[in-house]
XYZ file of C-alpha atoms in Angstrom:
382
model
C -30.713 -23.050 4.994
C -28.603 -19.341 5.934
C -29.722 -17.764 8.627
C -31.326 -14.486 8.171
C -28.694 -11.563 9.700
C -30.329 -8.843 11.771
C -32.335 -6.251 10.104
C -32.923 -8.820 7.075
C -35.974 -9.026 5.504
C -37.372 -11.757 2.628
C -39.840 -9.599 0.971
C -39.511 -8.280 -2.066
C -37.478 -5.104 -1.291
C -38.058 -1.175 -2.450
C -35.966 -1.287 -5.779
C -34.966 1.892 -7.016
C -33.956 3.137 -10.933
C -30.209 2.020 -11.728
C -27.142 4.404 -11.063
C -23.299 4.147 -10.851
C -21.422 3.970 -7.776
C -17.895 3.876 -7.261
C -14.994 2.372 -4.638
C -11.676 3.247 -5.137
C -8.459 1.008 -4.790
C -5.879 1.737 -2.012
C -2.586 2.049 -0.728
C -1.429 0.703 2.308
C 1.065 3.662 3.391
C 2.306 0.963 6.475
C 0.676 -2.251 7.925
C 1.390 -5.161 6.010
C 0.183 -8.783 6.698
C -1.305 -7.181 9.953
C -4.904 -7.111 9.390
C -5.532 -10.931 9.914
C -3.668 -10.884 12.720
C -5.344 -8.443 14.466
C -3.265 -5.965 14.348
C -2.697 -2.270 12.831
C -3.106 -0.451 9.137
C -2.808 2.783 7.742
C -4.398 2.992 3.926
C -5.422 5.536 1.817
C -7.804 5.393 -1.215
C -6.321 6.064 -4.475
C -8.462 8.111 -7.073
C -8.334 4.945 -9.093
C -11.610 3.370 -8.960
C -13.992 0.763 -9.914
C -17.455 1.844 -11.184
C -20.279 -0.357 -11.473
C -23.396 0.451 -13.227
C -26.252 -1.611 -11.385
C -29.687 -1.701 -12.558
C -32.346 -3.874 -10.972
C -34.311 -6.996 -12.749
C -37.489 -9.062 -11.979
C -36.114 -12.315 -13.617
C -34.000 -13.597 -10.769
C -31.053 -13.642 -12.949
C -27.415 -11.918 -12.393
C -25.792 -10.535 -15.384
C -22.513 -9.046 -15.208
C -20.346 -7.819 -17.757
C -16.705 -5.552 -17.761
C -15.350 -2.750 -19.812
C -12.380 -4.553 -19.074
C -13.620 -7.985 -20.752
C -15.578 -6.693 -24.185
C -17.605 -9.197 -25.273
C -17.649 -11.437 -22.158
C -20.934 -11.412 -20.581
C -21.824 -13.928 -17.339
C -25.261 -14.941 -16.457
C -26.095 -16.863 -13.568
C -29.741 -17.268 -11.484
C -29.448 -16.130 -7.817
C -30.258 -19.831 -6.336
C -27.465 -21.247 -8.447
C -24.696 -18.699 -7.185
C -23.537 -21.074 -4.501
C -22.974 -23.945 -6.973
C -21.470 -21.402 -9.841
C -18.215 -22.698 -11.572
C -17.267 -18.985 -13.105
C -14.020 -18.148 -12.356
C -11.852 -15.075 -13.009
C -12.826 -11.546 -12.552
C -16.625 -12.471 -12.549
C -16.465 -14.473 -9.133
C -15.928 -11.233 -7.318
C -19.173 -9.234 -8.192
C -20.803 -12.330 -8.120
C -19.655 -13.393 -4.492
C -21.125 -10.404 -3.356
C -24.402 -10.913 -4.718
C -23.890 -14.598 -3.242
C -23.149 -13.190 0.590
C -26.217 -11.037 0.332
C -28.317 -13.731 -0.544
C -27.008 -16.209 1.669
C -27.327 -13.463 4.459
C -31.623 -13.598 3.719
C -31.356 -10.414 1.792
C -33.771 -10.791 -1.558
C -31.873 -9.663 -4.629
C -34.444 -10.045 -7.432
C -32.190 -9.885 -10.168
C -29.480 -7.318 -11.302
C -27.419 -6.147 -14.245
C -23.726 -5.617 -13.134
C -21.262 -3.627 -15.687
C -18.102 -2.845 -14.365
C -15.467 -0.386 -15.508
C -12.297 -0.050 -13.686
C -8.819 1.822 -13.548
C -7.208 0.672 -10.547
C -3.988 -1.347 -12.107
C -4.987 -5.366 -11.530
C -2.142 -7.161 -9.695
C -0.542 -4.299 -8.743
C -0.972 -4.770 -4.937
C -3.567 -1.884 -5.121
C -6.803 -3.876 -4.044
C -8.731 -3.841 -7.601
C -10.350 -6.705 -6.093
C -11.531 -5.143 -3.043
C -12.329 -2.514 -5.032
C -14.902 -4.723 -7.196
C -16.699 -6.105 -4.260
C -17.330 -2.565 -2.497
C -18.682 -0.739 -5.661
C -21.163 -3.861 -6.010
C -21.973 -4.226 -2.521
C -23.101 -0.093 -2.085
C -24.782 -0.708 -5.590
C -26.957 -3.476 -3.753
C -27.390 -1.944 -1.138
C -29.023 1.531 -2.389
C -30.482 -0.125 -5.563
C -32.503 -2.280 -3.362
C -32.633 -0.407 -0.130
C -31.473 -3.427 2.061
C -31.133 -2.546 5.285
C -26.976 -2.776 6.295
C -24.568 -1.137 8.183
C -21.328 0.230 6.905
C -19.683 -2.712 8.966
C -22.044 -4.841 7.124
C -21.008 -3.654 3.757
C -17.131 -4.358 4.734
C -17.964 -8.059 6.125
C -19.769 -8.654 2.920
C -16.938 -7.762 0.542
C -14.646 -9.346 2.579
C -16.332 -13.030 2.933
C -17.198 -12.721 -1.328
C -13.338 -12.578 -1.419
C -12.805 -15.213 1.809
C -15.347 -17.499 0.626
C -16.651 -17.451 -2.937
C -13.237 -16.425 -4.479
C -10.806 -18.156 -2.131
C -8.743 -15.864 -1.624
C -7.716 -15.634 2.045
C -7.148 -12.064 3.319
C -8.488 -10.042 6.029
C -10.168 -6.685 6.351
C -7.937 -3.966 5.187
C -8.592 -3.536 1.626
C -12.471 -3.820 2.121
C -12.396 -1.173 5.189
C -9.923 0.934 3.634
C -12.445 0.960 0.237
C -15.275 2.157 2.360
C -13.928 3.889 5.229
C -11.069 6.054 3.725
C -11.640 9.966 3.172
C -10.279 12.504 0.893
C -7.300 13.843 2.546
C -6.511 11.246 5.458
C -4.901 8.208 5.774
C -7.583 5.335 7.957
C -6.148 4.217 11.275
C -7.601 0.513 11.716
C -7.342 -1.270 14.105
C -8.334 -4.833 12.849
C -8.621 -6.504 16.091
C -11.869 -4.562 17.268
C -13.060 -2.847 13.392
C -12.240 0.828 15.263
C -11.141 3.102 13.051
C -10.040 6.777 12.922
C -9.087 9.353 10.281
C -5.614 10.857 10.186
C -4.570 13.771 8.520
C -2.289 13.026 5.404
C -1.403 16.449 3.402
C 1.480 15.543 1.776
C 1.506 18.298 -0.579
C 1.723 21.179 1.948
C 5.100 19.759 2.792
C 5.810 19.471 -0.899
C 6.356 15.780 -0.713
C 4.385 13.106 -2.658
C 3.984 9.408 -2.518
C 4.831 7.638 -5.779
C 3.631 4.268 -6.420
C 5.462 2.173 -8.478
C 3.912 -0.848 -9.769
C 6.624 -3.035 -10.761
C 4.665 -4.823 -13.954
C 4.692 -7.996 -12.136
C 0.935 -8.856 -11.171
C 0.593 -11.431 -8.171
C -1.982 -13.592 -7.430
C -3.365 -13.873 -3.589
C -4.956 -17.092 -4.142
C -1.930 -19.105 -5.416
C -1.030 -20.460 -1.751
C 1.801 -18.213 -0.954
C -0.660 -15.532 1.131
C -2.479 -18.756 2.676
C 0.448 -20.113 4.020
C 1.905 -17.368 5.307
C -1.542 -16.830 7.445
C -1.280 -20.150 8.902
C 2.270 -19.807 10.195
C 0.967 -16.839 11.710
C -1.745 -18.982 13.156
C 0.720 -21.453 14.579
C 2.680 -18.762 15.786
C 0.207 -17.484 17.765
C -1.041 -20.851 19.149
C 2.434 -21.440 20.281
C 2.944 -18.384 22.201
C -0.963 -18.896 23.709
C -2.125 -15.897 22.626
C -5.295 -15.663 20.298
C -4.013 -13.497 17.464
C -0.307 -12.402 17.190
C -1.610 -8.787 18.213
C -1.378 -9.271 21.781
C 2.268 -10.005 21.410
C 3.857 -6.085 21.808
C 7.425 -7.453 22.755
C 9.937 -8.749 20.373
C 11.796 -10.680 23.289
C 8.076 -12.681 23.695
C 8.961 -14.401 20.301
C 12.128 -16.398 21.636
C 9.701 -18.644 22.810
C 9.186 -19.845 19.558
C 10.909 -22.754 18.731
C 10.754 -22.854 14.817
C 13.226 -20.421 13.044
C 10.671 -19.269 10.533
C 7.454 -19.267 12.517
C 9.942 -16.581 14.861
C 10.589 -14.404 11.575
C 7.125 -14.199 10.631
C 5.904 -13.498 14.116
C 8.723 -10.780 14.534
C 7.467 -9.210 11.399
C 3.849 -9.299 12.878
C 5.111 -7.649 16.050
C 7.487 -5.042 14.319
C 5.263 -3.759 11.751
C 2.322 -2.796 14.451
C 4.561 -1.034 16.564
C 5.541 0.783 12.994
C 1.951 1.563 12.369
C 1.849 2.968 15.889
C 5.049 5.209 15.166
C 3.868 6.597 12.069
C 0.507 7.443 13.469
C 2.155 8.918 15.697
C 4.597 11.221 13.849
C 1.172 12.187 11.469
C -0.967 13.389 14.027
C 2.171 15.511 15.932
C 1.683 17.460 12.869
C 5.667 16.929 12.844
C 7.523 16.860 9.321
C 6.468 14.123 7.489
C 9.898 13.055 5.973
C 10.497 11.747 9.386
C 8.225 8.435 8.349
C 10.681 7.682 5.496
C 13.508 5.477 7.566
C 10.351 3.775 9.124
C 8.757 2.392 5.756
C 12.177 1.561 4.654
C 12.465 -0.824 7.449
C 9.006 -2.221 6.772
C 10.395 -2.954 3.446
C 12.995 -4.945 5.118
C 11.122 -6.905 7.525
C 9.036 -8.026 4.758
C 11.496 -9.045 2.495
C 13.601 -10.658 5.786
C 11.471 -12.152 8.120
C 8.205 -12.152 6.186
C 9.857 -13.247 2.662
C 7.046 -11.492 0.225
C 9.382 -9.484 -1.827
C 10.605 -9.968 -5.408
C 13.590 -9.392 -6.904
C 11.572 -6.369 -8.892
C 9.949 -4.699 -5.573
C 13.603 -5.187 -3.776
C 15.376 -3.240 -7.150
C 12.535 -0.449 -6.969
C 13.067 0.119 -3.558
C 17.200 0.397 -3.737
C 16.594 2.523 -6.620
C 13.890 4.778 -5.042
C 16.306 5.479 -2.105
C 19.773 5.852 -4.391
C 17.899 8.661 -6.105
C 16.728 10.701 -2.853
C 13.568 9.239 -1.722
C 12.802 9.503 2.248
C 11.838 5.745 2.383
C 10.131 3.037 0.474
C 8.525 -0.102 0.904
C 7.006 -2.644 -1.105
C 2.852 -2.594 -0.600
C 0.436 -5.188 -0.797
C 0.518 -9.392 0.213
C 3.846 -9.383 -1.821
C 4.804 -11.900 -5.061
C 4.498 -8.979 -7.025
C 2.664 -5.922 -7.223
C 3.998 -2.241 -6.482
C 6.220 -0.143 -4.098
C 5.744 3.606 -2.834
C 8.161 5.849 -1.966
C 7.809 9.212 -0.478
C 9.625 11.902 -2.313
C 9.843 15.091 -2.871
C 7.645 16.224 -4.674
C 9.990 18.074 -7.397
C 11.612 14.861 -7.618
C 9.071 12.693 -8.972
C 10.892 12.387 -12.102
C 14.017 11.608 -11.366
C 12.814 8.435 -8.897
C 10.776 7.080 -11.841
C 14.094 7.642 -14.070
C 16.205 5.571 -11.639
C 13.984 2.731 -11.347
C 13.073 2.643 -15.395
C 17.001 2.564 -15.716
C 17.226 0.016 -13.161
C 15.026 -2.322 -14.458
C 15.854 -1.886 -17.931
C 19.456 -3.073 -16.645
C 18.002 -5.903 -15.017
C 15.691 -6.613 -18.297
C 12.931 -6.443 -16.148
C 9.326 -5.537 -17.303
C 8.752 -1.558 -17.681
C 7.558 0.092 -14.506
C 4.700 2.313 -14.387
C 4.194 5.032 -11.767
C 2.065 7.233 -10.538
C 1.552 10.116 -7.739
C -1.174 9.108 -4.730
C -3.260 11.248 -3.387
C -5.363 10.434 -0.480
C -9.223 10.105 -1.973
C -12.954 9.876 -1.003
C -14.109 5.698 -0.502
C -17.051 4.113 -1.604
C -19.796 6.392 -3.081
C -22.684 6.566 -5.523
C -21.128 9.135 -8.386
C -24.062 10.000 -10.871
C -26.102 12.005 -8.367
C -25.092 15.632 -7.238
């Protein structure tokens, strides 16, 4: 039997009428594969969101549906969620309900209808947007006594334990805590966050996202393997997390060259995050962070080995077309890149990427300008 979390109650909650809640996808400006190593990240929320329309039930049934999967409806009784064999998209919202139930929060039943505009498989955290929209909907709908930190942990545990993707807390933290006009500086080791001004328009810049149209799957084993390699490197170095290593020279103690490369990415990426945060907080020209972004891509490609031909081609094309910096984003093995470009150069950069993709017979890429946006919230009230 699960233990009750602090403040949880098995009493019947005070239910509100239904409503609509939204949680955004995110793009990470810098700081990939650092969160589960206790390091630093700098994400921002996207205007693209997942909306969750939630209505209470009293029959103990969870019913989930999605506008992206018309005609498909999943019904699971709350007590049976732990053993449910449901797979695919529905496992994300069901996992959040299960995690609330597992912690002792009574869910008497609920209808959840999802509708999302976050590109799926693009490395922009569509899964976290689902989880966080459902998490805040359940909190508000049933008046559950959970903190912001609880929301992040509930959503993350749903992905880790119920879906089976061993991700860190970056995605859920960004979806919950980001604010418009800012990036979010996250210390994953302590959970502390702070807002960093990120007004590219004032500098006549834009952050371009190019989705390479090569969806990735974080549950396919490679992401988990990288995490295990990082844990092995930390253990050999005698630290609990690689975040504790700040001097690259300390990595010479690693005898396995693969573990040394993985650790080198994490240690150097943490330093890059701190450099970008300092540059942005000092109010200088944001173009200065461009080379740091490009260096991060090289590290992800060569040391962490999570890039692909499509991601590399998109980065190279963007740089050749005049981007100040570019890199792959997300867990890797597909997905998207970001490019820091002059605001009047977005069309030129996209055209160059499209030309290179066509020449290489890659799928047609999709591109849009990212604007730092608000975190998870209720959207059907004032």
